[in-house]
Short mmCIF file of C-alpha atoms and ligand atoms in Angstrom, two decimals:
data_model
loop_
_atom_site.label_atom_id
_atom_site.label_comp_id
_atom_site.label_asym_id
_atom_site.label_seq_id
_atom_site.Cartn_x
_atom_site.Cartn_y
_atom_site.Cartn_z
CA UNK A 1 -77.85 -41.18 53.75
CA UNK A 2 -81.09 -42.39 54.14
CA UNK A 3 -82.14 -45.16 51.27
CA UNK A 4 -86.47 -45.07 50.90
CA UNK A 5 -88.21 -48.13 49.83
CA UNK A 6 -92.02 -47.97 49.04
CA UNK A 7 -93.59 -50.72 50.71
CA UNK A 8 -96.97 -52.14 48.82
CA UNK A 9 -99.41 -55.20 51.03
CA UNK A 10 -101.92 -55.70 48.57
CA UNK A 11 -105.32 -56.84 49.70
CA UNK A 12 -107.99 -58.35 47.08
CA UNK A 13 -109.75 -55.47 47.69
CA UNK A 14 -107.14 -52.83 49.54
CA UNK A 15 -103.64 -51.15 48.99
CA UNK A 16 -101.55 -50.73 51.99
CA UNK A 17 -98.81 -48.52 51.25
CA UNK A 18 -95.57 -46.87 53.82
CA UNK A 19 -92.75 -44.73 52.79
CA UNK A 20 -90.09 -46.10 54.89
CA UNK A 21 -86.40 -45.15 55.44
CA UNK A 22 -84.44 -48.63 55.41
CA UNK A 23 -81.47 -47.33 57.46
CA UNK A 24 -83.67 -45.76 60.53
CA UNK A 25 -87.41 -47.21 60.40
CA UNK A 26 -89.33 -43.98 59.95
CA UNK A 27 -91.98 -44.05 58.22
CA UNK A 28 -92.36 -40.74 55.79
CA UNK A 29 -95.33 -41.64 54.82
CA UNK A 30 -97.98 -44.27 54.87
CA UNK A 31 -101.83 -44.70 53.47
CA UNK A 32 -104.39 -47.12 52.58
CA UNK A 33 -107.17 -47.12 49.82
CA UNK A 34 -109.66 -49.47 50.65
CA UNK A 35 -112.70 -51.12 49.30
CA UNK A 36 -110.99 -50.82 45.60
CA UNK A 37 -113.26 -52.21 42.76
CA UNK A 38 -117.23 -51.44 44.81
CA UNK A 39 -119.08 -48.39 44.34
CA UNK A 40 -117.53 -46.03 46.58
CA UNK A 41 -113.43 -46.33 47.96
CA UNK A 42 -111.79 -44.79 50.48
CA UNK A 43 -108.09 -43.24 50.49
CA UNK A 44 -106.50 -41.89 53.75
CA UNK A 45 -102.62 -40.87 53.31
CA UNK A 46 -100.18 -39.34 56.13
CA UNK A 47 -97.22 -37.19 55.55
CA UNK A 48 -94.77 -34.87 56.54
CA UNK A 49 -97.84 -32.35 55.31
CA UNK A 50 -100.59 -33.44 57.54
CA UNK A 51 -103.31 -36.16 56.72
CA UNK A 52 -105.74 -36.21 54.05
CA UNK A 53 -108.99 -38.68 53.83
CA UNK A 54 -111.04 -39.18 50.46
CA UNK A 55 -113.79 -41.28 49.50
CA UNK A 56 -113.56 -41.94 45.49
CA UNK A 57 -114.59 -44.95 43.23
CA UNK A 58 -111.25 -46.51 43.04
CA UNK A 59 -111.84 -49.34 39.99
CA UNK A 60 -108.17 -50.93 40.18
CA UNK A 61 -105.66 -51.44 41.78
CA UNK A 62 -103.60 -49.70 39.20
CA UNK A 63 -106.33 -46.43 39.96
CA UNK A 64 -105.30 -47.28 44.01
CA UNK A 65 -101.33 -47.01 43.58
CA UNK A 66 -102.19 -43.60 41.19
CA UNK A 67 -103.80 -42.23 43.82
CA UNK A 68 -101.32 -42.81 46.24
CA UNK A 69 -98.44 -41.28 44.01
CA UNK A 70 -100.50 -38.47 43.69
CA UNK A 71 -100.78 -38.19 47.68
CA UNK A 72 -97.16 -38.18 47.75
CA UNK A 73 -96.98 -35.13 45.15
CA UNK A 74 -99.64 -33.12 47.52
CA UNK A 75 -98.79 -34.21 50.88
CA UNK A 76 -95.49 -34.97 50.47
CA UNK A 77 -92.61 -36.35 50.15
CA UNK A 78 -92.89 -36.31 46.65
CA UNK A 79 -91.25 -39.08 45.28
CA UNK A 80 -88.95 -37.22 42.39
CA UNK A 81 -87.03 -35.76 45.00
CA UNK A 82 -86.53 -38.42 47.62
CA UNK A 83 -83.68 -41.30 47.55
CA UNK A 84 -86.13 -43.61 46.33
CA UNK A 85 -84.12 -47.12 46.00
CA UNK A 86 -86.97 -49.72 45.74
CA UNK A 87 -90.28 -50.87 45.78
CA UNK A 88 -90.81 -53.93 48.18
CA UNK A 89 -94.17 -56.29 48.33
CA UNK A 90 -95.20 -57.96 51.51
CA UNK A 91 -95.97 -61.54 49.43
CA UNK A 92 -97.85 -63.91 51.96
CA UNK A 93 -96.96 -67.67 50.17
CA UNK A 94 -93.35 -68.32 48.55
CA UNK A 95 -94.27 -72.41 48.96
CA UNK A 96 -90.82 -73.80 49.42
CA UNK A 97 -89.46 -71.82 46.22
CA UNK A 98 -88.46 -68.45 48.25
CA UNK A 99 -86.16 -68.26 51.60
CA UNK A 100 -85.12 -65.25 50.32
CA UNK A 101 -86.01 -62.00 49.87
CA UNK A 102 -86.04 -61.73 45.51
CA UNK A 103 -85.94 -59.54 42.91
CA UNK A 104 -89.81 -59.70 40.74
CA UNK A 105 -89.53 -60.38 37.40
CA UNK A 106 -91.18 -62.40 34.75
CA UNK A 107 -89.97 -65.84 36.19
CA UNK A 108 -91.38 -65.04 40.20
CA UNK A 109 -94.56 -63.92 38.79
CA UNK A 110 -95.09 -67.40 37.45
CA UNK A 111 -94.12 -69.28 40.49
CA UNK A 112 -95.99 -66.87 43.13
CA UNK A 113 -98.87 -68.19 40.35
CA UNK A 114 -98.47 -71.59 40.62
CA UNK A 115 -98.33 -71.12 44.30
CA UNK A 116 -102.03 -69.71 44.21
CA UNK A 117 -104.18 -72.81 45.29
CA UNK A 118 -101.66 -72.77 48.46
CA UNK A 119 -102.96 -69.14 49.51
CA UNK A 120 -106.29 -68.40 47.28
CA UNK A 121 -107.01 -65.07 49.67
CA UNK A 122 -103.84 -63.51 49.44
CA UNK A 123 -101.20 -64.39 46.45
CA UNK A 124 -103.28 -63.16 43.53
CA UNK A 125 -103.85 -59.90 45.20
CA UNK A 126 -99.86 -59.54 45.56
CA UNK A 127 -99.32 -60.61 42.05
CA UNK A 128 -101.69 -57.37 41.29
CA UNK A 129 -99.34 -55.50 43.29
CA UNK A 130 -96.70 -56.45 41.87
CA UNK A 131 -97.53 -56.44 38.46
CA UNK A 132 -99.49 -52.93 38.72
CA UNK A 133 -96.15 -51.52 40.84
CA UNK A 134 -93.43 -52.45 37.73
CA UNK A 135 -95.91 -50.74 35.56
CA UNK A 136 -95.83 -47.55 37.43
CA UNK A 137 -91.92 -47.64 38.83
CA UNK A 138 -90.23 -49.22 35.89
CA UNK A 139 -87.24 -47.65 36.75
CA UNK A 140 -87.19 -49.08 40.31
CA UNK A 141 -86.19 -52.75 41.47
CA UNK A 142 -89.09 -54.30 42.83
CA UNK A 143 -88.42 -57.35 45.17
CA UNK A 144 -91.02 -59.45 46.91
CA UNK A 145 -90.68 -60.40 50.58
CA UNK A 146 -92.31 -63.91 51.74
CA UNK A 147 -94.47 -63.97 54.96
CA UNK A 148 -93.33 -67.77 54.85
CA UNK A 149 -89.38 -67.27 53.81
CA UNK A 150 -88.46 -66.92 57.81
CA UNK A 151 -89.62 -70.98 58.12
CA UNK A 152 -87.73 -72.17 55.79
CA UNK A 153 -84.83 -73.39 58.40
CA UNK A 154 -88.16 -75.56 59.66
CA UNK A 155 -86.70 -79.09 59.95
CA UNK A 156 -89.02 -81.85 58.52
CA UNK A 157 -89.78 -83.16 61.49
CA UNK A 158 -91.54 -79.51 61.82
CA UNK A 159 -92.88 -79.34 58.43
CA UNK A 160 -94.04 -82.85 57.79
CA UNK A 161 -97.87 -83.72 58.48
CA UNK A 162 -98.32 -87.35 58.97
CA UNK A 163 -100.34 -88.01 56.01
CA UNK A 164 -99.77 -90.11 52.60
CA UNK A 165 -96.04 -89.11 51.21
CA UNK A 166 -97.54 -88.10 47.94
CA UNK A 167 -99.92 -85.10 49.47
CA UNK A 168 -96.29 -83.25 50.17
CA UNK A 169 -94.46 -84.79 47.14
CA UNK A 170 -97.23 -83.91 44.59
CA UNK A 171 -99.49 -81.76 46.32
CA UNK A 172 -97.67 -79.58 48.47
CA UNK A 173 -98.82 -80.28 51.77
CA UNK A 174 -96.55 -79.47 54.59
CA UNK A 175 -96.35 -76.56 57.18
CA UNK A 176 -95.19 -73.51 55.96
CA UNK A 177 -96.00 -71.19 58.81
CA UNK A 178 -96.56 -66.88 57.84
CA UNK A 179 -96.07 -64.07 60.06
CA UNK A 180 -92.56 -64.55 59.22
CA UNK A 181 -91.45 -61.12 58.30
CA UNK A 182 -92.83 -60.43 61.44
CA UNK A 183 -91.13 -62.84 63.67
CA UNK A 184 -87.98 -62.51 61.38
CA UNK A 185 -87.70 -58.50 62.86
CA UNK A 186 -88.74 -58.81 66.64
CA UNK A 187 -86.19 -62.03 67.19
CA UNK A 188 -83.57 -59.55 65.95
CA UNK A 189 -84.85 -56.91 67.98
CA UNK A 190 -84.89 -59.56 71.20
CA UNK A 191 -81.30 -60.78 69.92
CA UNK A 192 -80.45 -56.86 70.05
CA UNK A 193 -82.31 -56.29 73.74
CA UNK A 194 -80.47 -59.82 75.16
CA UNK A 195 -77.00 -58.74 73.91
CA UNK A 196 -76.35 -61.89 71.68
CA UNK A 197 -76.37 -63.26 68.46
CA UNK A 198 -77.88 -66.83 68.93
CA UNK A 199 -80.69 -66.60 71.29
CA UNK A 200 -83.44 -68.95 71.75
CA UNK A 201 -86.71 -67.72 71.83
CA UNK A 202 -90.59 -68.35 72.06
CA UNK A 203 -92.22 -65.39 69.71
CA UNK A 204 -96.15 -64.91 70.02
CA UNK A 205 -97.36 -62.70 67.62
CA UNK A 206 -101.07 -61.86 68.74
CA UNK A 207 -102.78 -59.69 66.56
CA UNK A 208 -106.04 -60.12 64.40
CA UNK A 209 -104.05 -63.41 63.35
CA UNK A 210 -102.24 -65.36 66.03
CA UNK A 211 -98.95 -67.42 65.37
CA UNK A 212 -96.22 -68.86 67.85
CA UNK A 213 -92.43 -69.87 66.34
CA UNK A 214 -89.90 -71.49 68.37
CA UNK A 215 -86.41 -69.65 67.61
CA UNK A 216 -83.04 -71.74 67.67
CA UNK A 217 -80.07 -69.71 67.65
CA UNK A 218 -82.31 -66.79 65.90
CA UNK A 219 -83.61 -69.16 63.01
CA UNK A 220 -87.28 -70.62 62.73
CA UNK A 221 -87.76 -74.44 64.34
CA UNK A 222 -91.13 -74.48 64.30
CA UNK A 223 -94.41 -72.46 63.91
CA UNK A 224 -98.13 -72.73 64.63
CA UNK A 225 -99.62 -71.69 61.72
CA UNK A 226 -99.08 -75.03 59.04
CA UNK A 227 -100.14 -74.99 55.14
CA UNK A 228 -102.34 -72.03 55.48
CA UNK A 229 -102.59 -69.30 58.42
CA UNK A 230 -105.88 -71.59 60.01
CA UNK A 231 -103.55 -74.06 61.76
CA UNK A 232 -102.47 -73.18 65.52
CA UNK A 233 -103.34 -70.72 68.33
CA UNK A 234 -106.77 -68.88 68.48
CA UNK A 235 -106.97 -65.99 66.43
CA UNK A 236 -109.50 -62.98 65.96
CA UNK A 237 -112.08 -64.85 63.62
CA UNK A 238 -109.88 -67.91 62.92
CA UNK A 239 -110.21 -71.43 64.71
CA UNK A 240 -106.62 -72.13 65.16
CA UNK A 241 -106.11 -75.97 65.97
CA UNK A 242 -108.73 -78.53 65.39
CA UNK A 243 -109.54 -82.15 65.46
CA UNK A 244 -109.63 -82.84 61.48
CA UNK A 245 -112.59 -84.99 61.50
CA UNK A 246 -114.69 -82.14 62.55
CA UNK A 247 -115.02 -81.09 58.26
CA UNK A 248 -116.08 -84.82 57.60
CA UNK A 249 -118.87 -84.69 60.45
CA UNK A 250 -120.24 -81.24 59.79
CA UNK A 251 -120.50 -82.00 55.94
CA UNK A 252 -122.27 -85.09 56.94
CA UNK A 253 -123.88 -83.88 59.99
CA UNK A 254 -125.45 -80.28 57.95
CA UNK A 255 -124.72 -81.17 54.44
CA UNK A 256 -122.20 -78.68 54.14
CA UNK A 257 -120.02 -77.74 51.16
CA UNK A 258 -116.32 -77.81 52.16
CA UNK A 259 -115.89 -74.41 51.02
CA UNK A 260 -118.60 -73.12 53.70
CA UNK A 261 -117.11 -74.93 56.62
CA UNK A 262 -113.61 -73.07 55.48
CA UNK A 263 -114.64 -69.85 55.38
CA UNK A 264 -116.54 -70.47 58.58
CA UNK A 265 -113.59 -71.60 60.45
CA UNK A 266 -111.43 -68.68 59.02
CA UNK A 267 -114.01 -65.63 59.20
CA UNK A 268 -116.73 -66.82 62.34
CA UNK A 269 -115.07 -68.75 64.24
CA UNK A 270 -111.85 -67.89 67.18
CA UNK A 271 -112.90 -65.02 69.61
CA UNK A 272 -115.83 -63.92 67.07
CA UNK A 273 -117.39 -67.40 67.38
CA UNK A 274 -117.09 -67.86 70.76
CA UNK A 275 -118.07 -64.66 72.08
CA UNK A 276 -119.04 -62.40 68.87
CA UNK A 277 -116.13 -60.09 69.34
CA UNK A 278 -112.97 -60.40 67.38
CA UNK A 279 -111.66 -57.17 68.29
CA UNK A 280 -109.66 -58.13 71.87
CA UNK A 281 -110.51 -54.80 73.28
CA UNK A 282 -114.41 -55.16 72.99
CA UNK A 283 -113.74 -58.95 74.41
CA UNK A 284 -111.69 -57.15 77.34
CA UNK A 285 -114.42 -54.77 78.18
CA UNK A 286 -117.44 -56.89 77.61
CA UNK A 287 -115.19 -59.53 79.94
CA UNK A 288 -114.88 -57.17 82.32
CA UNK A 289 -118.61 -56.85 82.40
CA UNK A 290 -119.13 -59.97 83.18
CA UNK A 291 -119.72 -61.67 80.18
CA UNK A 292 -119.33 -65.60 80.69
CA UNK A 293 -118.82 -65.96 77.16
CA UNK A 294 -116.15 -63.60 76.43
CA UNK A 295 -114.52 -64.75 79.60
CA UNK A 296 -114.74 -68.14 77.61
CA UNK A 297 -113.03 -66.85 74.72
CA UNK A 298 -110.12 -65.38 76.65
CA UNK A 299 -109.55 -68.13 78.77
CA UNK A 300 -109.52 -70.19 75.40
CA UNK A 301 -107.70 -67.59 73.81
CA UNK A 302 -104.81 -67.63 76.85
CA UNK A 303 -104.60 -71.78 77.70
CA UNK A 304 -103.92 -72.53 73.65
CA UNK A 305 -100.82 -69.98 73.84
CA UNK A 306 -99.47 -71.43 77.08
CA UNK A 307 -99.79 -75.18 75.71
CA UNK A 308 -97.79 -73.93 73.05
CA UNK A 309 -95.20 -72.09 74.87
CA UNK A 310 -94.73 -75.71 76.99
CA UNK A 311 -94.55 -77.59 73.38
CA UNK A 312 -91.92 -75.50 71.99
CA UNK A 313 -89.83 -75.06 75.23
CA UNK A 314 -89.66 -79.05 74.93
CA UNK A 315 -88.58 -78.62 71.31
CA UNK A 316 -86.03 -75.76 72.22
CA UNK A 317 -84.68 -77.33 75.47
CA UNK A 318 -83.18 -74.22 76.68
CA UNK A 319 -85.22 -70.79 76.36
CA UNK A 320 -83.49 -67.16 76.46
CA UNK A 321 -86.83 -64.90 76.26
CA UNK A 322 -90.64 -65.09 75.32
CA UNK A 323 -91.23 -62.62 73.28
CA UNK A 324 -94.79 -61.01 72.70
CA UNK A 325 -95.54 -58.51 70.17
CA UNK A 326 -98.74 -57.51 67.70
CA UNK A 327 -101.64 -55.90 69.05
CA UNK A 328 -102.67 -58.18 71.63
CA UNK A 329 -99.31 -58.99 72.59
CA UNK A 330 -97.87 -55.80 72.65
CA UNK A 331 -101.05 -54.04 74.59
CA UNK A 332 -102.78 -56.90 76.66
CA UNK A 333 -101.43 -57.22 79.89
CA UNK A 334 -104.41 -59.49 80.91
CA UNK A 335 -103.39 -61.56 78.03
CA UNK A 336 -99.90 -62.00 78.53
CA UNK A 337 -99.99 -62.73 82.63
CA UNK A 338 -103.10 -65.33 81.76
CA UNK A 339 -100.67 -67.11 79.19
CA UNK A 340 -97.82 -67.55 81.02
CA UNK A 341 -99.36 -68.14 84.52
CA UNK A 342 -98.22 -70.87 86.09
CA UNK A 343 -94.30 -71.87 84.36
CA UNK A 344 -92.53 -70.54 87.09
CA UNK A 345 -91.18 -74.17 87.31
CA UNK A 346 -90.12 -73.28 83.86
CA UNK A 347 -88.21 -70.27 85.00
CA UNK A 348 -90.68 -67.53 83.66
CA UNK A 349 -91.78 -65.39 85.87
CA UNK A 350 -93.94 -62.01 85.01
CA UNK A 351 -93.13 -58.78 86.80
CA UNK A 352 -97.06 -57.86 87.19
CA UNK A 353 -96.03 -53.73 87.92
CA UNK A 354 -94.04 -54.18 85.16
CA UNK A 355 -96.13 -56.14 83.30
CA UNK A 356 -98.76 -53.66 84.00
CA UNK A 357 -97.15 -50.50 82.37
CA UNK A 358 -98.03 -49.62 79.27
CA UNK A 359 -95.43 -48.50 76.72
CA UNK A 360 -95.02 -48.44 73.32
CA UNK A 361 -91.06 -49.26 73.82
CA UNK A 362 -89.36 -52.82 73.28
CA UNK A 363 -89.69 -53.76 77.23
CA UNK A 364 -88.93 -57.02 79.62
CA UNK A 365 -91.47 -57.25 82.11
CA UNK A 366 -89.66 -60.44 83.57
CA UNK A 367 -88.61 -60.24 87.24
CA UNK A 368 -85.01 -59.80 87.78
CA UNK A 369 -84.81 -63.35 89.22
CA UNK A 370 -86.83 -64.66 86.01
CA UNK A 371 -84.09 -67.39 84.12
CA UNK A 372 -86.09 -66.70 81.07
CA UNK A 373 -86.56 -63.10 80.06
CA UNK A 374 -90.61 -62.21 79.31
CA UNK A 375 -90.25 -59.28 76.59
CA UNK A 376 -92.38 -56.80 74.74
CA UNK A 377 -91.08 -56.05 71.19
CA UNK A 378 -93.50 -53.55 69.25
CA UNK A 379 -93.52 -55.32 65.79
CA UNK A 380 -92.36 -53.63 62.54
CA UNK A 381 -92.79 -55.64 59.65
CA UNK A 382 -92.65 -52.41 57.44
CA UNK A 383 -89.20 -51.96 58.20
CA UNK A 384 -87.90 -55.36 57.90
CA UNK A 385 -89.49 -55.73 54.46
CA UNK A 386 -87.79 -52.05 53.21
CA UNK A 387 -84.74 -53.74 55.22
CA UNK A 388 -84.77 -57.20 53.52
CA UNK A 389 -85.73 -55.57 50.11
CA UNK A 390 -82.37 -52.98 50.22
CA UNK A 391 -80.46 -56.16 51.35
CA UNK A 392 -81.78 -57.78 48.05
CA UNK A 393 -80.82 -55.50 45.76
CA UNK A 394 -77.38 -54.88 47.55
CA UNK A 395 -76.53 -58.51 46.66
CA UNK A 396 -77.61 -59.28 43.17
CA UNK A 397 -75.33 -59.79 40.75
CA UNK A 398 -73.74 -56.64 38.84
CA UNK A 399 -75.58 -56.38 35.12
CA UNK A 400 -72.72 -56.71 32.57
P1 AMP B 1 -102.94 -56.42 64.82
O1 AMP B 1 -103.45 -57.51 63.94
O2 AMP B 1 -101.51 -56.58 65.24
O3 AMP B 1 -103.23 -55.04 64.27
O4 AMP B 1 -103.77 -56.50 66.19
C1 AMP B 1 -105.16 -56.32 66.21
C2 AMP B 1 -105.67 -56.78 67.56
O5 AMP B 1 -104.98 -56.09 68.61
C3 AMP B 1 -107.17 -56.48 67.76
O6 AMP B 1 -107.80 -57.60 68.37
C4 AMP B 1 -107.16 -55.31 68.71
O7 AMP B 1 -108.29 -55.27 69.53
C5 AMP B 1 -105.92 -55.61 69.56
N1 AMP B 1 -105.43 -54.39 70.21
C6 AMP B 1 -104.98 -53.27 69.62
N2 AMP B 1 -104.68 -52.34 70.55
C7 AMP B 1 -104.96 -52.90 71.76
C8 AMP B 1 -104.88 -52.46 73.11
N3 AMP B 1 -104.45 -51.24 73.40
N4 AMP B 1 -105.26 -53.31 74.09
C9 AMP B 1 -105.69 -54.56 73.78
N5 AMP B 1 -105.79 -55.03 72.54
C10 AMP B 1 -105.44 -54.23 71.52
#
């Protein structure tokens, strides 16, 4: 029987929405509304009906999830006559207060509140979500699922920055590392593809954002991105690591406000600031044109991802499988042969035919010969939040 769970990502200014069977993965439905709140939105929906595309002045984001409902009465399935089990919330910072996947009520509202000067872009847009999904679905369980719940098992040698002991005690400043529900589904996937339970694995996600974990026995050691998603490998329009001095000097150097050079290093800086692109297929083609300064950014791009593959092979000791997966990873051959070039000596070795295919199927493109299997996992972090939120409900305690 299949169980549906609506799945809500709530942008400040966006609704991402999918219909997805937690048993099998298939999506029934999905949509977006975008540019909710300015003078004229847009709402595209898919479903088992076809495709529909509107542009409307969307005010809310109360107005966005009506719309969507609505999509689901016209282009199906509606949602009266589905097995509709649960709403679930992609919720990008749970601090140290959620490992778990957990249920929303009055009491998580507050903390995913308190935990807003952790992740100013995203959390208050997912406390809209959630708050504008119980008003719609009160009938339905809502649970929110934490892009940094996966890193919890992070030991503090991981999580602790060397800084003052009162910045973590009373300030909250450790690594927390996201992507999680992400690199939670393709290490089971990998786990799945390898034939065993405890694997240990090096997971690059490479999409728009960019994030390496180091798996031990299939739970989160370490991770690149720290107390916000800035920290670690080179990303779309995101610096990734940096000498920390560099704030001080450019607010001296330029007379900078802090809050400039932040959203400069998260919105104009990675591939778009060193070659203008932050889309990895224009930086492919424009590469490929000979364009010294996107071959710049890739070669960036690729070295930062192999120097951490090296740093968390030391911290793992023994590797089972890289895994890649996100657009990037899951699409770029270029990408992936450039990052691992080289660590033969570590036992990985890239099948380039193989390599080469393209596929949108989990894959290993290692040799045969390769001691450490080189995989291709498409991600689905739809799926593993509709998963995680059925598993949620499943477990809490009966109401008496
Ligand atoms: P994501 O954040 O996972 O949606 O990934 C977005 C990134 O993947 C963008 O930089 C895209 O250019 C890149 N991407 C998507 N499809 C491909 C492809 N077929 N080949 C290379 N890069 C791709």
């Amino acid at each position: 029987m299949s169980s549906y769970v609506l799945v809500i990502n709530a942008g400040s200014s966006s609704l991402k929405y999918s219909l997805v069977d937690a048993e099998s993965g298939d999506a029934a439905a999905a949509g977006v509304v975008e540019r909710i709140g300015e003078a004229e939105g847009s709402h595209r929906h898919r479903g088992p009906r076809g495709e529909t595309r509107s542009t409307l002045v969307i005010a809310s984001h109360e107005e966005a999830l009506q719309a969507a409902i609505e999509a689901f009465a016209v282009q199906g399935p509606a949602l009266d006559e589905i097995e509709l089990v649960a709403v679930g919330h992609r919720v990008v910072h749970g601090g140290s207060a959620f490992a778990e996947p957990t249920l929303v009520d009055d009491e998580l509202l507050a903390k995913v509140a308190e935990l807003v000067p952790l992740a100013p872009l995203h959390n208050p847009a997912n406390l809209t979500g959630m708050r504008v999904a119980r008003r719609l679905f009160p009938q339905l369980p809502q649970v929110a699922v934490f892009d940094t719940a996966f890193h919890q098992t992070l030991p503090p040698q991981a999580y602790t920055y060397a800084v003052p002991r009162e910045w973590a005690t009373e300030h909250g400043i450790r690594r927390y590392g996201f992507h999680g529900t992400s690199h939670a589904f393709v290490s089971g996937e990998a786990a799945r593809m390898l034939g065993r339970s405890e694997v240990n694995l090096v997971v690059l996600h490479l999409g728009n954002g960019c994030s390496a974990t180091a798996v031990r026995g299939g739970r989160s050691v370490d991770t690149s991105m720290g107390m916000t998603p800035l920290e670690g490998l080179v990303m779309g329009t995101r610096s990734g690591d940096l000498d920390p001095a560099i704030h001080a000097h450019l607010s001296r150097e330029l007379g900078w406000p802090l809050d400039k050079i932040d959203h400069a290093l998260n919105f104009d800086s990675g591939l778009k600031g060193l070659a203008g692109y932050n889309d990895f297929r224009e930086l492919s083609r424009s590469r490929a044109a000979g364009d010294e300064r996107a071959q710049l950014a890739f070669d960036v791009f690729c070295y930062r991802i192999k120097k951490y593959v090296g740093a968390y092979y030391a911290a793992l000791g023994t590797v089972d499988a890289i895994v890649f997966t996100a657009g990037v990873g899951e699409n770029d051959p270029a990408a992936r042969a450039a990052s691992l070039a080289g660590l033969e000596r570590l036992g990985i070795r890239v099948d380039p035919a193989l390599n080469a295919a393209s596929s949108d199927r989990p894959r290993a493109i290692s040799t045969d010969a390769s001691p450490v299997a080189v995989l291709v996992i498409p991600t689905n972090e739809e799926w593993q939040i509709a998963r995680e939120t059925v598993s949620a409900i499943r477990s809490r305690p009966p109401r008496v």
